[in-house]
Short mmCIF file of C-alpha atoms in Angstrom, two decimals:
data_model
loop_
_atom_site.label_atom_id
_atom_site.label_comp_id
_atom_site.label_asym_id
_atom_site.label_seq_id
_atom_site.Cartn_x
_atom_site.Cartn_y
_atom_site.Cartn_z
CA MET B 1 1.65 91.28 160.83
CA GLN B 2 -1.36 89.23 160.57
CA ASP B 3 -2.75 87.09 163.43
CA PHE B 4 -3.53 83.67 163.03
CA VAL B 5 -5.38 81.09 165.07
CA SER B 6 -3.63 77.55 165.21
CA ILE B 7 -4.40 73.56 166.66
CA GLU B 8 -1.66 71.62 166.38
CA GLY B 9 -2.10 67.84 167.14
CA LEU B 10 -5.36 67.24 166.59
CA GLU B 11 -5.71 63.43 166.11
CA VAL B 12 -8.43 61.67 164.13
CA LEU B 13 -8.75 57.86 163.46
CA ALA B 14 -9.68 57.34 159.77
CA VAL B 15 -9.88 55.03 156.69
CA VAL B 16 -6.50 56.26 154.62
CA GLY B 17 -4.09 54.23 152.46
CA ILE B 18 -3.88 53.22 148.94
CA PHE B 19 -3.27 49.58 149.83
CA GLU B 20 -6.27 46.90 150.40
CA TRP B 21 -5.36 46.46 153.58
CA GLU B 22 -5.49 50.10 154.88
CA GLN B 23 -9.08 49.89 153.59
CA GLU B 24 -9.98 47.95 155.95
CA ILE B 25 -8.94 49.12 159.17
CA THR B 26 -8.35 53.20 160.73
CA GLN B 27 -5.30 54.95 161.09
CA PRO B 28 -4.54 58.30 163.14
CA LEU B 29 -3.74 60.82 161.64
CA VAL B 30 -2.53 64.25 163.07
CA ILE B 31 -3.59 67.44 162.21
CA ASP B 32 -2.13 70.88 162.16
CA LEU B 33 -3.71 74.21 160.93
CA LYS B 34 -2.77 77.71 160.97
CA MET B 35 -5.41 79.96 159.81
CA ALA B 36 -4.99 83.77 159.12
CA TRP B 37 -7.92 85.72 161.56
CA ASP B 38 -8.11 89.32 162.51
CA ASN B 39 -8.21 89.00 165.98
CA ARG B 40 -8.62 92.51 167.33
CA LYS B 41 -12.44 92.34 167.12
CA PRO B 42 -12.88 89.40 169.43
CA ALA B 43 -9.91 90.67 171.85
CA LYS B 44 -11.89 93.79 172.14
CA THR B 45 -15.56 91.87 172.09
CA GLY B 46 -14.79 89.15 174.26
CA ALA B 47 -17.80 87.80 172.23
CA ILE B 48 -17.31 84.20 170.14
CA GLU B 49 -19.26 85.49 167.25
CA ASP B 50 -16.43 87.68 166.30
CA ALA B 51 -13.67 84.62 167.15
CA LEU B 52 -12.66 81.96 164.87
CA ASP B 53 -14.54 79.07 166.66
CA TYR B 54 -11.90 77.00 167.20
CA ASP B 55 -14.06 74.11 168.51
CA ALA B 56 -16.33 74.18 166.03
CA VAL B 57 -13.19 74.02 163.23
CA GLN B 58 -11.85 70.52 165.07
CA LYS B 59 -15.26 69.36 165.23
CA ALA B 60 -16.32 69.85 161.27
CA VAL B 61 -12.68 68.55 160.55
CA THR B 62 -13.00 66.12 162.37
CA SER B 63 -16.69 65.27 160.90
CA TRP B 64 -15.08 65.40 157.04
CA ILE B 65 -12.08 62.95 157.81
CA THR B 66 -14.15 60.27 159.26
CA ALA B 67 -17.44 60.84 157.01
CA LYS B 68 -15.37 58.60 153.91
CA THR B 69 -12.47 56.64 153.24
CA TRP B 70 -9.43 58.26 151.62
CA GLY B 71 -6.60 56.90 149.67
CA LEU B 72 -3.86 59.87 149.84
CA ILE B 73 -3.27 62.20 152.70
CA GLU B 74 -2.92 64.94 150.22
CA ASP B 75 -6.77 64.68 149.21
CA VAL B 76 -7.36 64.83 153.04
CA ALA B 77 -5.17 68.41 153.38
CA GLU B 78 -7.08 69.68 150.39
CA ILE B 79 -10.47 68.92 151.72
CA ILE B 80 -9.80 70.24 154.71
CA ALA B 81 -8.42 73.55 153.25
CA THR B 82 -11.33 74.21 151.01
CA ARG B 83 -13.86 73.54 153.93
CA ILE B 84 -12.44 75.86 156.45
CA MET B 85 -12.02 78.39 153.69
CA ALA B 86 -15.49 78.31 152.38
CA GLU B 87 -17.48 77.72 155.82
CA PHE B 88 -15.91 79.38 158.31
CA ASN B 89 -14.15 82.50 155.70
CA VAL B 90 -10.66 81.96 156.61
CA SER B 91 -8.50 84.07 153.90
CA GLU B 92 -5.57 82.07 154.19
CA LEU B 93 -4.12 79.07 156.06
CA GLN B 94 -1.79 76.21 156.08
CA VAL B 95 -2.59 72.31 156.64
CA ARG B 96 -0.51 69.20 157.66
CA VAL B 97 -1.77 66.39 157.92
CA ALA B 98 0.77 63.54 159.04
CA LYS B 99 0.19 59.69 159.25
CA PRO B 100 2.38 58.38 161.84
CA THR B 101 2.01 54.89 161.02
CA ALA B 102 2.87 55.25 157.38
CA VAL B 103 6.88 54.53 157.48
CA LYS B 104 7.49 52.24 160.74
CA ALA B 105 11.10 53.56 159.96
CA ALA B 106 10.22 57.20 160.34
CA ARG B 107 8.37 59.18 163.43
CA THR B 108 5.66 60.52 160.87
CA VAL B 109 5.03 61.08 157.27
CA ALA B 110 3.17 64.24 156.67
CA VAL B 111 1.95 66.86 153.85
CA THR B 112 2.14 70.31 154.34
CA ILE B 113 -0.38 72.62 152.17
CA HIS B 114 -0.61 76.57 152.26
CA ARG B 115 -3.36 77.97 150.39
CA LYS B 116 -4.72 81.81 149.86
CA ARG B 117 -7.97 82.62 148.70
CA GLU B 118 -7.75 84.46 145.43
CA ALA B 119 -8.24 88.09 145.54
#
């Protein structure tokens, strides 16, 4: 069985959308991350250096999303997955990006992707 570190409900205001008016405002995105990580070593040592630093992950994700404008939430999900795997040495993860304001009659619209580093 594999270990995971999760961040659920990370809210980030972003310029995101395909319509011209959406590129002039910020809208909330809600990010859920489930990242594969062997938690045995940090549990034994108690050292942050051995753990997946979820505070650093959330700060990085927020920075990446707010640094540019986006068209599709699919783009947002792919960038998050690619950069977490590269910058935090995560071998596998699931990323969910929700845009609660996308469809008025729905609670939210979301894209979920699963990525795994190839051996």
